[in-house]
Short mmCIF file of C-alpha atoms in Angstrom, two decimals:
data_model
loop_
_atom_site.label_atom_id
_atom_site.label_comp_id
_atom_site.label_asym_id
_atom_site.label_seq_id
_atom_site.Cartn_x
_atom_site.Cartn_y
_atom_site.Cartn_z
CA UNK A 1 10.79 27.14 29.43
CA UNK A 2 11.97 23.75 30.63
CA UNK A 3 10.11 21.94 33.43
CA UNK A 4 10.69 19.03 35.78
CA UNK A 5 12.32 16.17 34.60
CA UNK A 6 9.95 13.76 33.71
CA UNK A 7 11.98 10.35 33.95
CA UNK A 8 14.96 8.37 33.19
CA UNK A 9 13.23 5.79 30.60
CA UNK A 10 13.96 5.39 27.39
CA UNK A 11 12.27 6.56 24.51
CA UNK A 12 10.25 3.32 23.54
CA UNK A 13 8.52 2.70 27.12
CA UNK A 14 8.16 6.24 27.56
CA UNK A 15 6.25 6.30 24.31
CA UNK A 16 4.19 3.06 25.62
CA UNK A 17 3.75 4.61 28.93
CA UNK A 18 5.74 1.92 30.87
CA UNK A 19 8.05 1.69 33.45
CA UNK A 20 11.83 1.10 32.19
CA UNK A 21 14.02 -1.00 34.13
CA UNK A 22 17.16 0.97 32.99
CA UNK A 23 19.29 -2.36 31.76
CA UNK A 24 22.27 -1.64 29.92
CA UNK A 25 23.08 -2.00 26.92
CA UNK A 26 19.25 -2.39 26.31
CA UNK A 27 15.99 -2.57 29.31
CA UNK A 28 13.93 -6.04 28.74
CA UNK A 29 10.90 -4.25 27.38
CA UNK A 30 12.96 -3.22 24.12
CA UNK A 31 14.83 -6.42 24.09
CA UNK A 32 11.92 -8.59 24.28
CA UNK A 33 10.03 -6.45 21.24
CA UNK A 34 13.62 -6.37 19.66
CA UNK A 35 13.41 -3.21 19.27
CA UNK A 36 16.54 0.00 19.46
CA UNK A 37 17.03 0.78 23.41
CA UNK A 38 17.32 4.84 22.85
CA UNK A 39 17.80 7.14 25.87
CA UNK A 40 17.89 4.57 28.79
CA UNK A 41 19.10 6.79 31.85
CA UNK A 42 19.24 10.10 30.09
CA UNK A 43 17.06 12.58 31.70
CA UNK A 44 14.94 14.31 29.87
CA UNK A 45 13.02 17.76 30.17
CA UNK A 46 9.68 18.88 28.96
CA UNK A 47 9.37 22.25 27.58
CA UNK A 48 6.47 24.37 28.36
CA UNK A 49 5.78 27.78 26.36
CA UNK A 50 5.77 30.77 28.82
CA UNK A 51 2.88 33.78 28.42
CA UNK A 52 3.53 37.14 29.37
CA UNK A 53 1.06 38.99 31.55
CA UNK A 54 0.21 42.72 31.63
CA UNK A 55 2.24 42.92 34.84
CA UNK A 56 5.57 42.16 33.29
CA UNK A 57 7.80 45.50 33.61
CA UNK A 58 8.48 46.84 29.58
CA UNK A 59 12.05 46.01 29.26
CA UNK A 60 14.49 48.96 28.81
CA UNK A 61 14.12 51.63 25.96
CA UNK A 62 16.29 54.10 25.13
CA UNK A 63 14.70 57.61 26.48
CA UNK A 64 14.89 60.99 24.85
CA UNK A 65 16.69 63.87 26.87
CA UNK A 66 13.84 64.79 29.36
CA UNK A 67 13.53 61.29 30.57
CA UNK A 68 10.27 60.77 28.73
CA UNK A 69 9.70 57.47 26.98
CA UNK A 70 9.40 57.74 22.82
CA UNK A 71 5.82 56.76 21.96
CA UNK A 72 6.40 55.54 19.09
CA UNK A 73 8.88 53.42 20.15
CA UNK A 74 6.63 51.65 22.85
CA UNK A 75 3.87 51.47 20.25
CA UNK A 76 6.46 49.79 17.24
CA UNK A 77 5.64 46.39 15.79
CA UNK A 78 8.35 43.83 15.65
CA UNK A 79 10.81 44.33 13.16
CA UNK A 80 10.03 42.35 9.24
CA UNK A 81 12.67 40.18 8.24
CA UNK A 82 15.79 41.95 6.44
CA UNK A 83 15.33 41.70 2.59
CA UNK A 84 15.45 44.00 -0.56
CA UNK A 85 15.62 43.33 -4.03
CA UNK A 86 18.75 41.34 -4.51
CA UNK A 87 17.39 38.86 -2.22
CA UNK A 88 13.72 38.66 -3.90
CA UNK A 89 15.20 38.34 -7.16
CA UNK A 90 17.95 35.82 -6.07
CA UNK A 91 15.29 33.59 -4.34
CA UNK A 92 12.61 34.01 -7.42
CA UNK A 93 15.91 33.15 -9.36
CA UNK A 94 17.11 30.12 -7.93
CA UNK A 95 13.10 28.45 -7.30
CA UNK A 96 13.54 28.98 -11.32
CA UNK A 97 16.05 26.93 -11.60
CA UNK A 98 14.84 24.36 -9.07
CA UNK A 99 12.07 23.58 -11.39
CA UNK A 100 11.95 19.72 -11.81
CA UNK A 101 9.33 19.16 -14.06
CA UNK A 102 11.12 19.09 -17.51
CA UNK A 103 8.34 20.92 -19.43
CA UNK A 104 9.71 23.81 -17.48
CA UNK A 105 13.26 23.44 -16.77
CA UNK A 106 15.62 26.05 -17.98
CA UNK A 107 18.69 24.15 -17.05
CA UNK A 108 18.76 23.42 -20.88
CA UNK A 109 19.43 27.09 -21.33
CA UNK A 110 22.79 27.29 -20.62
CA UNK A 111 24.97 25.27 -17.82
CA UNK A 112 26.19 29.47 -16.65
CA UNK A 113 22.60 29.83 -15.52
CA UNK A 114 23.77 27.75 -12.21
CA UNK A 115 26.18 30.72 -11.37
CA UNK A 116 23.97 33.51 -12.22
CA UNK A 117 22.38 33.95 -8.34
CA UNK A 118 26.20 34.64 -6.68
CA UNK A 119 26.13 37.62 -9.79
CA UNK A 120 23.48 39.69 -9.30
CA UNK A 121 25.03 42.09 -7.16
CA UNK A 122 27.42 43.21 -9.24
CA UNK A 123 25.29 44.43 -12.00
CA UNK A 124 21.72 46.36 -12.07
CA UNK A 125 20.99 44.80 -15.84
CA UNK A 126 21.76 41.72 -14.83
CA UNK A 127 19.24 41.85 -11.61
CA UNK A 128 16.42 43.49 -13.52
CA UNK A 129 16.99 40.68 -16.41
CA UNK A 130 17.12 37.56 -13.85
CA UNK A 131 13.58 38.88 -12.18
CA UNK A 132 12.33 39.29 -16.18
CA UNK A 133 12.96 35.53 -16.89
CA UNK A 134 11.73 34.40 -13.43
CA UNK A 135 8.62 36.26 -14.10
CA UNK A 136 8.39 34.54 -17.65
CA UNK A 137 8.89 31.81 -16.78
CA UNK A 138 6.17 31.65 -14.26
CA UNK A 139 3.97 33.06 -17.05
CA UNK A 140 4.78 29.85 -19.31
CA UNK A 141 3.49 28.16 -16.50
CA UNK A 142 0.12 29.59 -16.54
CA UNK A 143 -0.04 29.76 -20.14
CA UNK A 144 -0.61 33.51 -20.42
CA UNK A 145 1.58 36.28 -20.25
CA UNK A 146 0.81 38.52 -16.59
CA UNK A 147 0.87 41.56 -15.87
CA UNK A 148 3.86 41.00 -13.74
CA UNK A 149 5.92 39.82 -15.95
CA UNK A 150 4.91 42.01 -18.89
CA UNK A 151 6.06 44.47 -15.93
CA UNK A 152 8.93 43.04 -15.00
CA UNK A 153 10.42 42.66 -18.25
CA UNK A 154 9.83 47.06 -19.12
CA UNK A 155 11.58 47.54 -16.04
CA UNK A 156 14.42 45.18 -17.14
CA UNK A 157 14.39 47.47 -20.71
CA UNK A 158 14.14 50.89 -19.03
CA UNK A 159 17.13 49.87 -16.31
CA UNK A 160 19.39 48.65 -19.49
CA UNK A 161 18.72 51.73 -21.38
CA UNK A 162 19.70 53.93 -18.21
CA UNK A 163 22.60 52.11 -17.44
CA UNK A 164 23.85 52.61 -21.21
CA UNK A 165 23.65 56.06 -21.26
CA UNK A 166 24.65 56.57 -17.98
CA UNK A 167 28.25 54.07 -17.64
CA UNK A 168 29.02 53.12 -21.71
CA UNK A 169 31.45 50.87 -19.93
CA UNK A 170 28.91 48.49 -18.81
CA UNK A 171 28.51 47.13 -22.86
CA UNK A 172 31.65 45.24 -22.29
CA UNK A 173 30.91 43.22 -19.03
CA UNK A 174 30.17 39.70 -19.09
CA UNK A 175 26.86 40.06 -16.93
CA UNK A 176 25.64 42.69 -19.41
CA UNK A 177 25.57 40.14 -22.45
CA UNK A 178 23.80 37.49 -19.85
CA UNK A 179 21.15 40.13 -19.02
CA UNK A 180 20.60 40.76 -22.61
CA UNK A 181 20.80 37.02 -23.40
CA UNK A 182 17.99 36.49 -20.23
CA UNK A 183 15.80 39.01 -21.81
CA UNK A 184 16.19 37.45 -25.53
CA UNK A 185 14.93 34.32 -23.79
CA UNK A 186 12.14 35.94 -21.54
CA UNK A 187 10.81 37.51 -25.05
CA UNK A 188 10.65 34.16 -26.65
CA UNK A 189 8.84 33.18 -23.82
CA UNK A 190 6.14 35.95 -23.99
CA UNK A 191 5.81 36.93 -27.47
CA UNK A 192 7.79 34.30 -29.40
CA UNK A 193 9.35 34.82 -32.82
CA UNK A 194 9.06 38.83 -33.75
CA UNK A 195 10.66 42.15 -34.28
CA UNK A 196 11.29 42.53 -30.74
CA UNK A 197 13.57 39.31 -30.95
CA UNK A 198 15.74 40.85 -33.83
CA UNK A 199 16.58 43.81 -31.60
CA UNK A 200 17.51 41.52 -28.61
CA UNK A 201 19.73 39.77 -30.84
CA UNK A 202 21.37 42.70 -32.72
CA UNK A 203 21.87 43.73 -29.00
CA UNK A 204 23.49 40.65 -28.56
CA UNK A 205 26.05 41.50 -31.46
CA UNK A 206 26.53 44.86 -30.50
CA UNK A 207 27.76 43.98 -27.04
CA UNK A 208 29.77 40.85 -28.40
CA UNK A 209 31.63 42.85 -30.57
CA UNK A 210 32.23 45.13 -27.47
CA UNK A 211 33.51 42.46 -25.07
CA UNK A 212 37.03 42.82 -23.86
CA UNK A 213 39.12 39.86 -24.16
CA UNK A 214 37.70 37.43 -22.33
CA UNK A 215 38.63 35.34 -18.71
CA UNK A 216 39.28 31.78 -20.17
CA UNK A 217 39.64 31.08 -16.31
CA UNK A 218 36.27 31.74 -15.39
CA UNK A 219 34.17 29.62 -16.87
CA UNK A 220 30.74 31.97 -16.72
CA UNK A 221 32.16 33.73 -18.75
CA UNK A 222 34.25 31.69 -21.24
CA UNK A 223 30.76 29.55 -21.82
CA UNK A 224 28.09 32.88 -21.68
CA UNK A 225 30.36 34.21 -24.53
CA UNK A 226 30.56 31.16 -26.33
CA UNK A 227 27.32 30.16 -26.47
CA UNK A 228 26.19 33.93 -27.04
CA UNK A 229 28.25 33.74 -30.01
CA UNK A 230 26.73 30.64 -31.85
CA UNK A 231 23.43 32.13 -30.88
CA UNK A 232 23.80 34.88 -33.00
CA UNK A 233 25.95 33.40 -35.31
CA UNK A 234 22.85 30.76 -36.14
CA UNK A 235 20.43 33.79 -36.43
CA UNK A 236 22.46 35.51 -38.77
CA UNK A 237 22.17 33.02 -40.94
CA UNK A 238 18.87 31.85 -40.60
CA UNK A 239 17.49 35.56 -40.58
CA UNK A 240 19.27 37.75 -43.26
CA UNK A 241 17.72 40.65 -41.33
CA UNK A 242 20.14 40.42 -38.42
CA UNK A 243 23.19 41.80 -39.90
CA UNK A 244 26.55 40.56 -38.83
CA UNK A 245 28.76 43.89 -39.25
CA UNK A 246 32.00 42.50 -38.00
CA UNK A 247 33.61 40.04 -35.14
CA UNK A 248 35.44 40.98 -32.51
CA UNK A 249 38.91 38.75 -33.27
CA UNK A 250 39.12 37.38 -29.91
CA UNK A 251 35.56 35.19 -30.70
CA UNK A 252 37.63 33.47 -33.33
CA UNK A 253 40.09 31.73 -30.37
CA UNK A 254 36.98 29.94 -28.76
CA UNK A 255 37.80 27.23 -26.34
CA UNK A 256 33.66 25.58 -26.56
CA UNK A 257 33.71 22.40 -28.26
CA UNK A 258 30.23 22.10 -28.62
CA UNK A 259 27.04 22.42 -26.22
CA UNK A 260 27.95 19.28 -24.07
CA UNK A 261 31.16 20.26 -22.96
CA UNK A 262 31.33 19.40 -19.03
CA UNK A 263 27.36 19.74 -19.17
CA UNK A 264 25.88 15.98 -19.76
CA UNK A 265 25.92 12.11 -18.81
CA UNK A 266 27.30 11.67 -22.20
CA UNK A 267 30.58 12.10 -24.05
CA UNK A 268 30.37 13.61 -26.99
CA UNK A 269 31.51 17.03 -28.48
CA UNK A 270 30.02 18.88 -31.74
CA UNK A 271 32.57 19.66 -34.16
CA UNK A 272 30.22 21.90 -36.30
CA UNK A 273 28.21 23.85 -33.68
CA UNK A 274 31.33 25.91 -32.80
CA UNK A 275 32.18 29.51 -33.03
CA UNK A 276 35.06 28.53 -35.05
CA UNK A 277 33.70 26.44 -37.42
CA UNK A 278 30.08 28.95 -37.89
CA UNK A 279 31.76 32.16 -37.69
CA UNK A 280 32.33 32.64 -41.70
CA UNK A 281 29.42 30.80 -42.53
CA UNK A 282 26.69 34.24 -42.91
CA UNK A 283 29.94 35.54 -45.15
CA UNK A 284 29.48 32.35 -47.27
CA UNK A 285 25.82 32.98 -47.54
CA UNK A 286 25.53 36.53 -48.33
CA UNK A 287 27.40 35.73 -52.11
CA UNK A 288 26.94 31.94 -51.93
CA UNK A 289 28.46 32.04 -55.59
CA UNK A 290 31.81 32.62 -54.47
CA UNK A 291 31.86 30.03 -51.72
CA UNK A 292 30.28 26.78 -53.10
CA UNK A 293 33.30 24.85 -51.95
CA UNK A 294 33.08 25.57 -48.59
CA UNK A 295 29.31 25.78 -48.53
CA UNK A 296 29.19 22.14 -49.69
CA UNK A 297 32.15 21.45 -47.13
CA UNK A 298 30.35 22.34 -44.58
CA UNK A 299 27.14 20.59 -45.29
CA UNK A 300 28.91 17.30 -45.64
CA UNK A 301 30.63 17.83 -41.99
CA UNK A 302 27.16 18.59 -40.26
CA UNK A 303 25.27 15.47 -42.32
CA UNK A 304 27.98 13.34 -40.48
CA UNK A 305 27.48 14.77 -37.48
CA UNK A 306 24.07 14.23 -37.04
CA UNK A 307 24.34 10.61 -37.64
CA UNK A 308 26.26 10.63 -34.75
CA UNK A 309 23.87 12.15 -32.32
CA UNK A 310 20.98 10.64 -33.53
CA UNK A 311 21.63 7.47 -31.79
CA UNK A 312 22.79 9.29 -28.41
CA UNK A 313 19.73 11.27 -28.05
CA UNK A 314 17.42 8.56 -28.70
CA UNK A 315 18.72 6.32 -25.72
CA UNK A 316 19.01 9.90 -23.44
CA UNK A 317 15.24 10.38 -24.24
CA UNK A 318 14.41 6.85 -22.98
CA UNK A 319 16.10 7.59 -20.32
CA UNK A 320 13.89 10.49 -19.61
CA UNK A 321 11.19 8.87 -19.61
CA UNK A 322 12.00 5.55 -17.24
CA UNK A 323 14.11 8.27 -14.58
CA UNK A 324 13.93 11.44 -13.12
CA UNK A 325 17.41 12.69 -12.96
CA UNK A 326 17.76 15.79 -14.71
CA UNK A 327 21.54 15.14 -15.66
CA UNK A 328 19.07 12.89 -18.74
CA UNK A 329 17.08 15.58 -19.06
CA UNK A 330 20.10 18.20 -19.69
CA UNK A 331 21.82 16.28 -21.67
CA UNK A 332 18.48 15.29 -24.09
CA UNK A 333 17.57 18.45 -24.47
CA UNK A 334 20.58 19.98 -25.91
CA UNK A 335 21.13 16.83 -28.33
CA UNK A 336 17.69 17.38 -29.56
CA UNK A 337 18.24 20.69 -30.14
CA UNK A 338 21.99 20.14 -31.82
CA UNK A 339 19.93 18.24 -34.42
CA UNK A 340 17.14 20.74 -35.00
CA UNK A 341 19.89 23.68 -35.15
CA UNK A 342 22.03 20.96 -37.66
CA UNK A 343 19.26 20.30 -39.80
CA UNK A 344 18.28 24.22 -39.63
CA UNK A 345 21.90 25.40 -41.25
CA UNK A 346 21.97 22.11 -43.43
CA UNK A 347 18.48 23.44 -44.82
CA UNK A 348 19.47 27.03 -45.39
CA UNK A 349 22.84 25.17 -47.02
CA UNK A 350 20.87 22.97 -49.24
CA UNK A 351 18.19 25.13 -50.87
CA UNK A 352 21.36 27.77 -51.51
CA UNK A 353 23.38 24.89 -53.43
CA UNK A 354 20.15 23.53 -54.93
CA UNK A 355 19.76 27.11 -56.79
CA UNK A 356 23.11 26.71 -58.37
CA UNK A 357 23.03 22.63 -58.73
CA UNK A 358 18.85 22.20 -59.55
CA UNK A 359 19.91 18.62 -60.94
CA UNK A 360 21.95 17.15 -57.69
CA UNK A 361 20.05 14.12 -57.15
CA UNK A 362 21.75 13.78 -53.68
CA UNK A 363 20.39 16.99 -52.19
CA UNK A 364 16.85 15.69 -53.27
CA UNK A 365 17.45 12.89 -51.55
CA UNK A 366 18.69 14.37 -48.77
CA UNK A 367 15.90 17.12 -48.58
CA UNK A 368 13.57 14.06 -47.66
CA UNK A 369 15.81 12.57 -45.03
CA UNK A 370 16.26 15.41 -43.25
CA UNK A 371 12.49 16.14 -43.07
CA UNK A 372 11.78 12.42 -42.05
CA UNK A 373 14.52 13.15 -38.92
CA UNK A 374 13.16 16.53 -38.40
CA UNK A 375 9.18 14.95 -37.83
CA UNK A 376 10.68 12.11 -35.58
CA UNK A 377 12.61 14.92 -33.65
CA UNK A 378 9.44 17.05 -33.13
CA UNK A 379 7.88 13.79 -31.86
CA UNK A 380 10.17 13.32 -29.45
CA UNK A 381 9.98 16.39 -28.01
CA UNK A 382 6.71 16.82 -27.59
CA UNK A 383 6.35 15.75 -23.91
CA UNK A 384 8.97 18.63 -23.37
CA UNK A 385 6.92 21.12 -24.41
CA UNK A 386 6.55 24.30 -24.12
CA UNK A 387 10.26 25.25 -22.49
CA UNK A 388 11.96 21.80 -23.38
CA UNK A 389 11.35 22.46 -27.03
CA UNK A 390 11.72 26.01 -27.92
CA UNK A 391 13.88 25.54 -30.64
CA UNK A 392 11.69 22.93 -32.98
CA UNK A 393 9.03 25.54 -34.25
CA UNK A 394 11.74 27.48 -36.34
CA UNK A 395 13.12 24.43 -37.40
CA UNK A 396 10.09 22.73 -38.57
CA UNK A 397 9.30 26.11 -40.87
CA UNK A 398 12.64 25.95 -42.59
CA UNK A 399 12.19 22.17 -43.29
CA UNK A 400 8.92 22.83 -45.14
CA UNK A 401 10.01 26.30 -46.83
CA UNK A 402 13.15 23.65 -48.29
CA UNK A 403 10.76 20.78 -48.92
CA UNK A 404 9.40 20.48 -52.20
CA UNK A 405 7.04 17.41 -52.38
CA UNK A 406 3.70 18.01 -51.31
CA UNK A 407 3.07 14.68 -49.41
CA UNK A 408 6.34 15.65 -47.27
CA UNK A 409 5.09 19.24 -46.89
CA UNK A 410 1.72 17.99 -45.62
CA UNK A 411 3.33 15.88 -43.00
CA UNK A 412 5.80 18.45 -41.55
CA UNK A 413 2.42 20.85 -41.76
CA UNK A 414 0.71 18.10 -39.27
CA UNK A 415 3.17 18.38 -37.26
CA UNK A 416 3.33 22.32 -36.97
CA UNK A 417 -0.19 22.47 -35.98
CA UNK A 418 0.30 20.04 -32.99
CA UNK A 419 2.74 22.46 -32.17
CA UNK A 420 0.61 25.71 -33.37
CA UNK A 421 0.68 26.63 -29.28
CA UNK A 422 4.49 27.46 -29.40
CA UNK A 423 4.28 30.14 -32.05
CA UNK A 424 3.71 32.71 -29.20
CA UNK A 425 4.39 35.69 -31.97
CA UNK A 426 4.31 35.22 -35.69
CA UNK A 427 2.03 32.55 -37.36
CA UNK A 428 3.86 29.99 -38.88
CA UNK A 429 2.66 30.79 -42.49
CA UNK A 430 4.46 34.16 -42.42
CA UNK A 431 7.68 32.38 -40.88
CA UNK A 432 7.58 29.69 -43.80
CA UNK A 433 7.02 32.29 -46.23
CA UNK A 434 9.69 34.41 -45.28
CA UNK A 435 11.77 31.86 -45.67
CA UNK A 436 10.53 30.62 -48.68
CA UNK A 437 10.67 34.07 -50.26
CA UNK A 438 14.14 34.49 -49.55
CA UNK A 439 15.09 31.71 -51.55
CA UNK A 440 13.31 32.93 -54.53
CA UNK A 441 15.12 35.94 -54.32
CA UNK A 442 18.22 34.16 -54.29
CA UNK A 443 17.42 32.26 -57.13
CA UNK A 444 16.12 35.06 -59.29
CA UNK A 445 19.30 37.02 -58.66
CA UNK A 446 21.57 33.97 -59.78
CA UNK A 447 19.67 33.70 -62.98
CA UNK A 448 21.17 36.46 -64.19
CA UNK A 449 24.34 35.47 -63.56
CA UNK A 450 23.79 31.98 -63.36
CA UNK A 451 25.86 31.17 -67.30
CA UNK A 452 29.09 32.46 -65.74
CA UNK A 453 29.03 30.52 -62.94
CA UNK A 454 28.69 27.73 -64.59
CA UNK A 455 31.55 28.20 -66.87
CA UNK A 456 33.76 28.49 -63.32
CA UNK A 457 32.73 24.43 -63.43
CA UNK A 458 30.76 24.14 -59.77
CA UNK A 459 29.16 21.57 -61.04
CA UNK A 460 27.85 19.67 -58.18
CA UNK A 461 29.28 16.25 -56.83
CA UNK A 462 25.38 14.72 -57.28
CA UNK A 463 25.09 15.85 -60.58
CA UNK A 464 26.73 15.53 -64.40
CA UNK A 465 28.34 17.18 -67.20
CA UNK A 466 25.52 16.72 -69.48
CA UNK A 467 22.89 18.08 -66.90
CA UNK A 468 25.01 20.91 -66.53
CA UNK A 469 25.29 21.82 -70.11
CA UNK A 470 21.37 20.83 -70.71
CA UNK A 471 20.73 23.76 -67.99
CA UNK A 472 22.95 26.07 -69.86
CA UNK A 473 20.83 25.55 -73.23
CA UNK A 474 17.68 26.54 -70.79
#
């Protein structure tokens, strides 16, 4: 409560406990010391804390019909602050978004994540997935899968199953798609690359193919659908176990021109990492003998684009090392991940083309160049582990599986050893051998039909007719 006035002196005189002459615009003491005179002539009150004694009567309280004060009302404690599951989940997710440490920042996983908190009230699926995501990030920070993270992850899965059973229309909502995406990231953080990731990827494909026509006026919906589509397509290319049955016709009409669209400090657009350019790639690789021209064309376009992104990535990496601006980090993460994703796709296409064109010298040169580029990328991304380099383990495994040079394989193995802790699921040898066996099966399948395809003039630009003829004789 306010007490009596303590005087009208300025703040400087009161602080020094000196009498103020109240001169305007500055008292003589402040003028002499060359400081700003504040509060001269103003009445200042001191506040004292009031105490309540037992003699103070109880405030008026509701009484029962018999006029007797209810005992539970007399002994009740003060009410707790208002809060529920929605507010706690929103607070946890916002705290996750505000992490400024690049090693644990999630800003590089999508520009739409900043719009998730305002949509949590629309979907129980998204709400439980957001809590699982926040707990998974906390678990990564503690370097172990905590009980709470596993509990929240299981709660989100159970909620998703029951929601689909009770309301099948949930499949067509963008919030559901975002929830599945968050669970996919959570599984990656907690368990790494394993069969559970394949389940989430198949779910992602199913929901994408059941999406209604997207609202291009809603950035959240448009960016979410496009990014999920690119992730699903690239996983179909990388892992044949992720089956692509068919695409919703609307997905081909993408408005998304690369992962840096309106999201970074650099002005660059990826023309290859778009839904329109990637959507047919899984089909081409399932029957490569009929699409060698298209595969070679896609491969060369990716090579051109990687050369453009690399110098920008280096500049952003230097900016991240000298500045705390998270915009540089977001730009760097997306550029570096684009390099790795493009080299992952290029490695698969290049190895496929080598099965049909084993004497192509240019593909052999590209193989060594790609390994050096990925090793340099892994070196730059080392300081941003673990969340800032989630794309790196799989890329390193594919480069190892598509390189025949023993020295280069050894160099890649050394880098994989540095990233060994980031393989939270299967061991790197299991993943690498899976990729190696994939191309070996393709080679065996093609051997029985190779003479026919060679007669169809599928000679690679880097080989000669003489080489082709010698291969036919063999």
